[in-house]
Short mmCIF file of C-alpha atoms and ligand atoms in Angstrom, two decimals:
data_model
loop_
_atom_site.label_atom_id
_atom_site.label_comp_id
_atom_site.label_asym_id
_atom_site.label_seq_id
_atom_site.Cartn_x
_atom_site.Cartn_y
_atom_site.Cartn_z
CA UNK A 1341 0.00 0.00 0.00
CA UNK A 1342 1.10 3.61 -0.70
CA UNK A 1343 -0.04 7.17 0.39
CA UNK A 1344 0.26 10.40 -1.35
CA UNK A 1345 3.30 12.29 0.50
CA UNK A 1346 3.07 16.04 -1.11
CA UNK A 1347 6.25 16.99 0.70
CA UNK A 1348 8.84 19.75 -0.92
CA UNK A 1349 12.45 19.34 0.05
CA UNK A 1350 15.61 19.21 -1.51
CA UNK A 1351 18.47 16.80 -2.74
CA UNK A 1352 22.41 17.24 -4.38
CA UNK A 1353 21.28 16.07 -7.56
CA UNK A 1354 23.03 14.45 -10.34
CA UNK A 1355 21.72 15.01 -13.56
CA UNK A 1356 24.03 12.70 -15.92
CA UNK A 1357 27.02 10.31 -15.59
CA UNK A 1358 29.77 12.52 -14.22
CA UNK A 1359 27.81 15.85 -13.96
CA UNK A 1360 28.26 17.43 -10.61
CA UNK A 1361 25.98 17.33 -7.01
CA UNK A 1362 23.50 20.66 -7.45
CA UNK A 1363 21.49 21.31 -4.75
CA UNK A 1364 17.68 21.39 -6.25
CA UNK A 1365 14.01 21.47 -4.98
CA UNK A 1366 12.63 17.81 -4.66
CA UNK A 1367 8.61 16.70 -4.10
CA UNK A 1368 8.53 13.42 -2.52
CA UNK A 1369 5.53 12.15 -3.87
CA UNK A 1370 4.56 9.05 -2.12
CA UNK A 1371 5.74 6.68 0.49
CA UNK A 1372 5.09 2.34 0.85
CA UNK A 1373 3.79 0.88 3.93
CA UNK A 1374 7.57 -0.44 4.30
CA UNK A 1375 9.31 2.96 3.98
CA UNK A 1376 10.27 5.20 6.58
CA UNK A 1377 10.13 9.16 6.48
CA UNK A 1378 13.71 10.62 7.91
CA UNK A 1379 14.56 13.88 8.10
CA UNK A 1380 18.36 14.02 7.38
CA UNK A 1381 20.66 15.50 10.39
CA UNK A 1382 24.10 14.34 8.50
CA UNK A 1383 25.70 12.66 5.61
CA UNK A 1384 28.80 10.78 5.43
CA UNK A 1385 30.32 11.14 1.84
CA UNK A 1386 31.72 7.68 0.70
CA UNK A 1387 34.15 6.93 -2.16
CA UNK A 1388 31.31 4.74 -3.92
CA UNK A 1389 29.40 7.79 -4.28
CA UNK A 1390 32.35 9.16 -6.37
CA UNK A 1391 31.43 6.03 -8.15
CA UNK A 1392 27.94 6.24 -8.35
CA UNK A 1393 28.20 9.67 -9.56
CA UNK A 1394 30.52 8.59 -12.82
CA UNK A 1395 28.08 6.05 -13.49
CA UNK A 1396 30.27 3.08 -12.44
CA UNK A 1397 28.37 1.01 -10.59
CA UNK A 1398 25.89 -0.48 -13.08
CA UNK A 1399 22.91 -0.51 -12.95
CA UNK A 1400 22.53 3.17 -12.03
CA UNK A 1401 20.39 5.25 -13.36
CA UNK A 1402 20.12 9.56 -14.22
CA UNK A 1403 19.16 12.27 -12.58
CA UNK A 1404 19.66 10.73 -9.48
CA UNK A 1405 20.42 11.47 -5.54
CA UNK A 1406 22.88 9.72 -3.85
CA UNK A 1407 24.39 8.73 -0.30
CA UNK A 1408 24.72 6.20 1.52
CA UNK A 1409 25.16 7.18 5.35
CA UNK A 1410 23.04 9.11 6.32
CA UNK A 1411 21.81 10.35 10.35
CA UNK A 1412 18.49 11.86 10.93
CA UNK A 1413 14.86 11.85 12.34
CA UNK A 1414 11.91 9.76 12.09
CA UNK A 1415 9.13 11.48 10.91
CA UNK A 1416 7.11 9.30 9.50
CA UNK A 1417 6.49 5.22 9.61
CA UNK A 1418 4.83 2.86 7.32
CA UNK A 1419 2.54 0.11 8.88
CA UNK A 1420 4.64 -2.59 7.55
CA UNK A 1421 7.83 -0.81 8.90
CA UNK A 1422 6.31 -0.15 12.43
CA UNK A 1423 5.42 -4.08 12.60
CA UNK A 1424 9.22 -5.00 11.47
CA UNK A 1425 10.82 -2.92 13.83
CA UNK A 1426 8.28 -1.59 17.05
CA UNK A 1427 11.14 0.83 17.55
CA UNK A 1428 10.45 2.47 14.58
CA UNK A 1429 8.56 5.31 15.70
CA UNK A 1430 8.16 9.01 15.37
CA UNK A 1431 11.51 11.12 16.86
CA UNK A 1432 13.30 7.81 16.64
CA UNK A 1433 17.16 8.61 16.31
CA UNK A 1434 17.85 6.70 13.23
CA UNK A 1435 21.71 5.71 11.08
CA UNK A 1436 20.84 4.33 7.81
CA UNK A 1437 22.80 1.89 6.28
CA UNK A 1438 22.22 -0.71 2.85
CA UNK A 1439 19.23 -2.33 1.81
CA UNK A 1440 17.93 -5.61 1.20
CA UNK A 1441 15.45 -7.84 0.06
CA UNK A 1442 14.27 -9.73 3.25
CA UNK A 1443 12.73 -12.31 0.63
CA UNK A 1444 15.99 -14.52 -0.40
CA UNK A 1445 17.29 -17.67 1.69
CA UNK A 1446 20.12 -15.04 2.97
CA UNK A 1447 17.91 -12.25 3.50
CA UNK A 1448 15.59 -15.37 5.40
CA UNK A 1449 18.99 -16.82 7.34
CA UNK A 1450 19.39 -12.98 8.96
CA UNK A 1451 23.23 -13.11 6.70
CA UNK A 1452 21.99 -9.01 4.85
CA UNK A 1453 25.04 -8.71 3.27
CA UNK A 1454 24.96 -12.23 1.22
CA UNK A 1455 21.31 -10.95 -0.49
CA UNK A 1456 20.91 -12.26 -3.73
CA UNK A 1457 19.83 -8.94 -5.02
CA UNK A 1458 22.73 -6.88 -2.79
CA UNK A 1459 23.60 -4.95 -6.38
CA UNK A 1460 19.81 -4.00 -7.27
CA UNK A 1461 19.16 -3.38 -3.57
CA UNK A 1462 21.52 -0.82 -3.11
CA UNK A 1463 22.89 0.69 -6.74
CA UNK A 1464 19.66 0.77 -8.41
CA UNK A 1465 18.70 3.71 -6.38
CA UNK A 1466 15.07 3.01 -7.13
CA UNK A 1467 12.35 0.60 -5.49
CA UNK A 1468 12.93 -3.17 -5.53
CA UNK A 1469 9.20 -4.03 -5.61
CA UNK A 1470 8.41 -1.84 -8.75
CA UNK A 1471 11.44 0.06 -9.68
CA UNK A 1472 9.78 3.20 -8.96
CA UNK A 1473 11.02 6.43 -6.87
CA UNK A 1474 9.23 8.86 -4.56
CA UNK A 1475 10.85 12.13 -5.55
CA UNK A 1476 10.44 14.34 -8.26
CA UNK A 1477 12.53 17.33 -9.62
CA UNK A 1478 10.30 20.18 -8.53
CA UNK A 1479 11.59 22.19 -11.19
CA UNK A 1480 11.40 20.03 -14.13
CA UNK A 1481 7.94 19.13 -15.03
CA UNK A 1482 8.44 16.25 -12.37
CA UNK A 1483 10.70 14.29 -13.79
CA UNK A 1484 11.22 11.03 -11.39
CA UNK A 1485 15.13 11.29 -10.08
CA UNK A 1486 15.94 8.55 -8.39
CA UNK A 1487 16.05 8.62 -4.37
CA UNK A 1488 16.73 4.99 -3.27
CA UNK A 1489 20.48 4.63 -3.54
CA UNK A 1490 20.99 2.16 -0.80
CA UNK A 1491 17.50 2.23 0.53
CA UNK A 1492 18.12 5.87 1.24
CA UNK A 1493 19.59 8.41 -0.50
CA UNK A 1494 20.89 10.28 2.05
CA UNK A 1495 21.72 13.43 0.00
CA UNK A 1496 18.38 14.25 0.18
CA UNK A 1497 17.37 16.49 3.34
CA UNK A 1498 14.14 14.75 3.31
CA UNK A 1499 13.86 11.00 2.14
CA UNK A 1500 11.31 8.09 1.95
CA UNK A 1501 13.96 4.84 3.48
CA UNK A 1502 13.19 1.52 2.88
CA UNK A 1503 12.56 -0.41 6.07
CA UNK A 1504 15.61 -2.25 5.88
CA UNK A 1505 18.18 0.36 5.54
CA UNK A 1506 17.04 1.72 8.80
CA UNK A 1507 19.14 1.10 11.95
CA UNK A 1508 17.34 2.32 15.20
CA UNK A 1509 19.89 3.96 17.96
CA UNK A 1510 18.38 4.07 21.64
CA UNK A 1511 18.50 7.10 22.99
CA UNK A 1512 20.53 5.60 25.69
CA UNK A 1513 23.23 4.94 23.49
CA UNK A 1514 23.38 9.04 22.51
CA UNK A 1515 23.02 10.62 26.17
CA UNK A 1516 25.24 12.60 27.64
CA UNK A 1517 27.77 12.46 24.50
CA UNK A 1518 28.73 15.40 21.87
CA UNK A 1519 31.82 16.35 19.87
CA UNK A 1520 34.29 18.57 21.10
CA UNK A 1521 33.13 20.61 18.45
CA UNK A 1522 29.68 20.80 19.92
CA UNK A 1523 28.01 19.18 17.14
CA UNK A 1524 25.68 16.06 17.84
CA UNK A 1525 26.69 12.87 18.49
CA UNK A 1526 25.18 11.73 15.21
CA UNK A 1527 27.77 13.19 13.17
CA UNK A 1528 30.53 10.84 14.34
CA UNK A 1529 27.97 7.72 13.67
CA UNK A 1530 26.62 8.55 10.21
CA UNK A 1531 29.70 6.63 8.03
CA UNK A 1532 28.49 3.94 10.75
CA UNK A 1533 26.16 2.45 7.89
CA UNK A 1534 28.71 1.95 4.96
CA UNK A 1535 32.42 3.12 5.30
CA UNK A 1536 32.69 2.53 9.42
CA UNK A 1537 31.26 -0.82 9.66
CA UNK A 1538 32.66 -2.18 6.53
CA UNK A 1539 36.13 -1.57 7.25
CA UNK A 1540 35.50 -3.06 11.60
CA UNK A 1541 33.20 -5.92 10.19
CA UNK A 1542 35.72 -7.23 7.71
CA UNK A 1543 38.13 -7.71 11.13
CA UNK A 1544 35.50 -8.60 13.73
CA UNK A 1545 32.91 -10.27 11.89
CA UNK A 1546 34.83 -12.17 8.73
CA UNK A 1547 38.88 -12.28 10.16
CA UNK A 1548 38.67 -12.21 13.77
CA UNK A 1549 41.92 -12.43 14.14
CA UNK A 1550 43.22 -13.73 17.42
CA UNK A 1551 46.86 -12.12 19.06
CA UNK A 1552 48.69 -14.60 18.07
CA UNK A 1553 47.63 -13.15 14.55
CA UNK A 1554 49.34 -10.28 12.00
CA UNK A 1555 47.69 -8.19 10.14
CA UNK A 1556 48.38 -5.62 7.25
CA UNK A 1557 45.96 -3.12 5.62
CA UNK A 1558 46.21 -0.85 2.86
CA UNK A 1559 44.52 2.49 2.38
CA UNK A 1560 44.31 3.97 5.49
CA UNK A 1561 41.13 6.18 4.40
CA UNK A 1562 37.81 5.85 7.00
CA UNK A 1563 37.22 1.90 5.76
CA UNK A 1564 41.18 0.71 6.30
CA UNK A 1565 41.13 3.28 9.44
CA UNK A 1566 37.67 1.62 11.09
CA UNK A 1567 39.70 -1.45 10.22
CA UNK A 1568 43.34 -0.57 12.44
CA UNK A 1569 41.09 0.18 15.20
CA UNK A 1570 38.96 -2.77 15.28
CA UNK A 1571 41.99 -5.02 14.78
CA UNK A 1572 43.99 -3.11 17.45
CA UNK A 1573 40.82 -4.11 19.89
CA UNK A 1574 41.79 -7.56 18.71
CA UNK A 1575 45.23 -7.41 20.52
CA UNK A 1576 47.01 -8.77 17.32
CA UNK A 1577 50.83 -9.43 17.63
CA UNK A 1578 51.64 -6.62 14.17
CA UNK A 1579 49.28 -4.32 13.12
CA UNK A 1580 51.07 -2.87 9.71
CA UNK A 1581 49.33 0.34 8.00
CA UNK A 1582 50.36 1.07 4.34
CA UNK A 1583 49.74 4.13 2.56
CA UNK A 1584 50.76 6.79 0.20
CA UNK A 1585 50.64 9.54 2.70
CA UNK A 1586 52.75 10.26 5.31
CA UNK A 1587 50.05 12.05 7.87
CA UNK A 1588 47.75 9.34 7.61
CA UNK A 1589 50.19 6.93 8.30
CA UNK A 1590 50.89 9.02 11.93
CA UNK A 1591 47.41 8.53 12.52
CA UNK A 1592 46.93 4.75 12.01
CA UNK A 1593 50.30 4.69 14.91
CA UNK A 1594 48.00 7.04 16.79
CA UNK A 1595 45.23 4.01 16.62
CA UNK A 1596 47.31 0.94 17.01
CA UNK A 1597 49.22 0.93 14.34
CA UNK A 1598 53.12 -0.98 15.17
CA UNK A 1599 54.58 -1.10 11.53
CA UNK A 1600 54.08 1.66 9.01
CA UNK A 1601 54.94 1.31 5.14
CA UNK A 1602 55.13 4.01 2.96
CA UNK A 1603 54.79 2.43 -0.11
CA UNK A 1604 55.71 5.59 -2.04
CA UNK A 1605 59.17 5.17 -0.30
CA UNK A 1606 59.50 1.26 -0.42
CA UNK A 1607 59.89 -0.43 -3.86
CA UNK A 1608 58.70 -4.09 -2.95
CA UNK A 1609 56.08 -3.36 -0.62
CA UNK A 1610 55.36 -7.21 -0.02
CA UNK A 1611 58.90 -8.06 1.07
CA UNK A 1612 58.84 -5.31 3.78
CA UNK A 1613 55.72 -6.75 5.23
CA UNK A 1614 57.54 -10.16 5.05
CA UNK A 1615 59.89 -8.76 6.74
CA UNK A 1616 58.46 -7.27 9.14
CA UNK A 1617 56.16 -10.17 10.15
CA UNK A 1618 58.89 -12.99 9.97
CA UNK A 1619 57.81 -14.72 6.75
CA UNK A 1620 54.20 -13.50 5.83
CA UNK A 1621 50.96 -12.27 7.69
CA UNK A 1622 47.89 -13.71 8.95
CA UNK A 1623 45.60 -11.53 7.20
CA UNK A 1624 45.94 -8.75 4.24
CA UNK A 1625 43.16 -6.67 3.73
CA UNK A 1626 42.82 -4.27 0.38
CA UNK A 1627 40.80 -0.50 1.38
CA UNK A 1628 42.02 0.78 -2.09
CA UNK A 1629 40.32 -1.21 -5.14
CA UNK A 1630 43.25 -0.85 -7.03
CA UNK A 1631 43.91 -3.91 -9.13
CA UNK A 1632 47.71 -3.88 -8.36
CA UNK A 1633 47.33 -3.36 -4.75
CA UNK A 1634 44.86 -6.14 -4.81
CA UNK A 1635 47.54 -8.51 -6.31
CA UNK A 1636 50.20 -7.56 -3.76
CA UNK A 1637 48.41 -8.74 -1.19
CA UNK A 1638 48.92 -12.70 -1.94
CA UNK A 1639 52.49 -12.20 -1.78
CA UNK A 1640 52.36 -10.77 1.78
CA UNK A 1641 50.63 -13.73 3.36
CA UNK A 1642 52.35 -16.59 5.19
CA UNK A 1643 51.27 -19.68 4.50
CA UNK A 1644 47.51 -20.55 5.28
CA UNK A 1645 46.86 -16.41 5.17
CA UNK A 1646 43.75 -14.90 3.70
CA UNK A 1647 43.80 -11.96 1.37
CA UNK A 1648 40.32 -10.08 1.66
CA UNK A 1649 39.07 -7.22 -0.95
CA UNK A 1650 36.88 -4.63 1.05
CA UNK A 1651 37.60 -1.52 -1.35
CA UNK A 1652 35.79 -1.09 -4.09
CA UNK A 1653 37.74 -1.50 -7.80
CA UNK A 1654 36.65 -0.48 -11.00
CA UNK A 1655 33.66 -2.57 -12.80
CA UNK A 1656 35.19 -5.48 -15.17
CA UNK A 1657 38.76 -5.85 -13.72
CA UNK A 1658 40.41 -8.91 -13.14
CA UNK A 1659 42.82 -9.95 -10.77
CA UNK A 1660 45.84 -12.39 -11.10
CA UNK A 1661 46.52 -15.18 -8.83
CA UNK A 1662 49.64 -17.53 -8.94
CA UNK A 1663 47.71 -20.43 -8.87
CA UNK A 1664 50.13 -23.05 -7.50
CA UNK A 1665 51.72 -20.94 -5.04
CA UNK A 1666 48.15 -20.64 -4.01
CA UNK A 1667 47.66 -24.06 -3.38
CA UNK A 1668 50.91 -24.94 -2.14
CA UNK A 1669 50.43 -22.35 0.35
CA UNK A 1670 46.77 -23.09 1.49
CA UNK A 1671 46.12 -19.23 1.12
CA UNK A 1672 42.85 -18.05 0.84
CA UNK A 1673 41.18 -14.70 -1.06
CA UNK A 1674 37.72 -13.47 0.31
CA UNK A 1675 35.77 -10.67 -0.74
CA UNK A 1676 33.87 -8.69 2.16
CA UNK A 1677 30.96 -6.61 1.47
CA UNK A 1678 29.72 -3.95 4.26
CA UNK A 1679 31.80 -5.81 6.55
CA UNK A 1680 29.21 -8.54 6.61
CA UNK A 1681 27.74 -7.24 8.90
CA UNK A 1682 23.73 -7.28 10.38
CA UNK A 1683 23.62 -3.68 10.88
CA UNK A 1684 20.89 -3.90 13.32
CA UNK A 1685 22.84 -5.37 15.50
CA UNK A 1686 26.68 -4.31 14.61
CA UNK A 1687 26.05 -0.85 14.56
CA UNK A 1688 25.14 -0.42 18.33
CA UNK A 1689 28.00 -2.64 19.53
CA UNK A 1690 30.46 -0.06 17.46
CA UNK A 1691 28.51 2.67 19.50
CA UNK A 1692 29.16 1.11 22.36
CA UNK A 1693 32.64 0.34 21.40
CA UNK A 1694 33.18 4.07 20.30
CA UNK A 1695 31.43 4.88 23.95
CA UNK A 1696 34.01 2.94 25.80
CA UNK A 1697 37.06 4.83 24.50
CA UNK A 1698 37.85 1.67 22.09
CA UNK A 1699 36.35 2.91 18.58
CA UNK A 1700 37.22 6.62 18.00
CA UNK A 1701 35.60 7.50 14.69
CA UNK A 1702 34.87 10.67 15.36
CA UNK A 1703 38.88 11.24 15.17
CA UNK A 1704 38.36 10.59 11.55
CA UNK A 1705 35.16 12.85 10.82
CA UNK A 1706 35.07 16.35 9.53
CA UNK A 1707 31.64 18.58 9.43
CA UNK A 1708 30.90 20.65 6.73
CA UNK A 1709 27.59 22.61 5.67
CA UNK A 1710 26.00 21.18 3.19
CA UNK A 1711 26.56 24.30 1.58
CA UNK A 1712 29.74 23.30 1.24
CA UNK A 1713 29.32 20.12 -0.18
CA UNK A 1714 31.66 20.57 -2.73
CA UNK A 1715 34.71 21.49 -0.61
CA UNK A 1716 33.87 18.71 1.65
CA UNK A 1717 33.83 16.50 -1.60
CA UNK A 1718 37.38 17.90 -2.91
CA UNK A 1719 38.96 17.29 0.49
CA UNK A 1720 37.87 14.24 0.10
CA UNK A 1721 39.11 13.59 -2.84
CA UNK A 1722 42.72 15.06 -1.95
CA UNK A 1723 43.00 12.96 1.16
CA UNK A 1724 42.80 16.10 3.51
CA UNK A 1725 40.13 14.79 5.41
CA UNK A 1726 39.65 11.13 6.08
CA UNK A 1727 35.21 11.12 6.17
CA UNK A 1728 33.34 14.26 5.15
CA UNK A 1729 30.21 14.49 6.79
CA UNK A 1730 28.14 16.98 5.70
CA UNK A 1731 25.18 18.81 8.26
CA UNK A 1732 21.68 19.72 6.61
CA UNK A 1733 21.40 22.98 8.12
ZN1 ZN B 773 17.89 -10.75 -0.05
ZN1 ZN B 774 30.04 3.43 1.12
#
């Protein structure tokens, strides 16, 4: 069942493949019984939007809104949505975070990140029943732009949310607890639902490594970041952080960090982790997507290691394996989406983590207006801030 919304708001809007985010006037038409209506507090920015934006991740549609972390307000709940979740209510505190079907034998088996239709769900920015959209652009004889990247679209200040994307946060879990900067709480949690979790699930939910373990990661942006800290919780024996630039490499020490590699300076990057670790580590873990870097990590695990791709790498590349060094070696290479992770129930034990001193995200967060959106979206981009997060006010 549907009802008629009628609500005017507004969304960065991207009109084409590669065209920029322009903020424009959005009606939000209608809403399911299974959609929730959030009013947006903050917005992480994620790499895959840069992605999403270029057209990349098929099968994406234009004009469309993006974002995929989003923090707001319940305003509204569908019937179907107040029966799934009874904390679903008005005033809720809500983090939004990918969507799924609920139909498939995954989806069925409570595993959200193994859904059958994970690529649909999420990059088809529209409605999985009926591949429709709420919102219209006000301005344009109501053209449909598509508002369900993720489940969400959390570029929009208003947005219809599919049931499933929706991650209720007690209020107990936000008392007493703001930035230094005096913003909300919320602003440190919003990359929670995609760039946060993905990079802490791959370690505590796929790896779990145990201290008897090593461990390297590459890219330390907010996913290979969430990733040193969650592993550092771990206790493992090395903890090595590789990256092109030097500052972020003094803040992965700052989080647990014992080796760091600057591969810009070191020509065989695999053979100083060897090194370092005595022969090859437990566990390599890719933050990048880039192809090479993806290759490199085979050759800096120890026997029986695992290689796992979290970042995300251009559509239609392949990757090279030695094959029988593979075998001989008993190695293993995993791909991790979203950290595999239930968010329902991940995302307030990294809140409580974050509470107790031993997650500290909001280290890696920056606020910006969303009036500066695209500043906040350069600095990305140049690796001056580790997670834009962008305030609707
Ligand atoms: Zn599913
Ligand atoms: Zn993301």
């Amino acid at each position: 069942m549907s009802a008629q919304l009628g609500i005017t708001t507004e969304g960065l809007v991207v009109e084409a493949a590669g065209a920029d985010f322009t903020m424009k006037p959005i009606e939000l038409v209608d809403m399911n019984d299974d959609e929730v209506l959030v009013e947006m507090k903050y917005s992480g920015i994620c790499h895959t939007d840069i992605l999403l934006q270029h057209g990349l991740l098929p099968p994406v549609d234009f004009p469309a809104i993006f974002g995929h972390e989003g923090a707001g307000t319940v305003l509204k709940v569908g019937a179907a949505a107040a029966k799934h979740d009874p904390a679903l209510r008005p005033g809720a505190s809500v983090l939004l975070s990918f969507n799924t079907c609920g139909r498939c034998c995954e989806c069925v088996a409570n595993r959200p990140s193994f859904c059958h239709v994970h690529v649909q769900a999420n990059a088809g920015c529209v409605r999985l029943r009926d591949g429709s959209t709420p919102a219209r652009l006000a301005e344009a004889s109501a053209t449909p732009v598509l508002s369900q990247c993720f489940g969400q679209s959390s570029f929009l200040r208003t947005s219809v949310v599919a049931m499933r994307s929706v991650v209720v946060v007690p209020d107990a879990l936000l008392a007493d607890c703001t930035l230094d900067s005096g913003e909300s709480i919320l602003a440190a949690y919003a990359p929670l639902g995609c760039g946060f979790q993905t990079g802490a699930g791959t370690v505590l939910n796929v790896l779990r490594p145990t201290p008897a373990d090593s461990v390297v990661i590459f890219g330390m942006g907010s996913v290979g970041l969430a990733a040193l800290m969650a592993a550092a919780n771990t206790g493992v024996r090395q903890l090595i952080a590789v990256d092109i630039v030097a500052d972020k490499l003094l803040l992965a020490r700052d989080f647990g960090a014992t080796h760091m590699v600057n591969s810009r300076d070191v020509a065989d990057v695999p053979a100083e982790v060897r090194r370092i670790s005595d022969g090859g580590v437990t566990y390599a873990i890719d933050c990048t997507g880039i192809i090479p870097i993806i290759e490199s990590l085979f050759a800096c695990l120890a026997p029986g290691g695992t290689a796992a791709s979290v970042g995300v790498p251009p559509p239609g590349k392949k990757v090279q394996i030695d094959a029988l060094s593979f075998l001989m070696e008993n190695k293993r290479f995993i791909g991790v989406i979203e950290g595999c992770s239930v968010p329902q129930t991940f995302i307030p034990q990294l809140i409580k983590l974050h509470r107790d001193g031993r997650f500290p995200v909001d280290k890696l967060i920056k606020v910006y207006s969303v009036r500066d959106f695209k500043l906040a979206l350069a600095d990305l981009r140049s690796g001056k801030v580790v997670k834009p997060v962008i305030k609707w006010d």
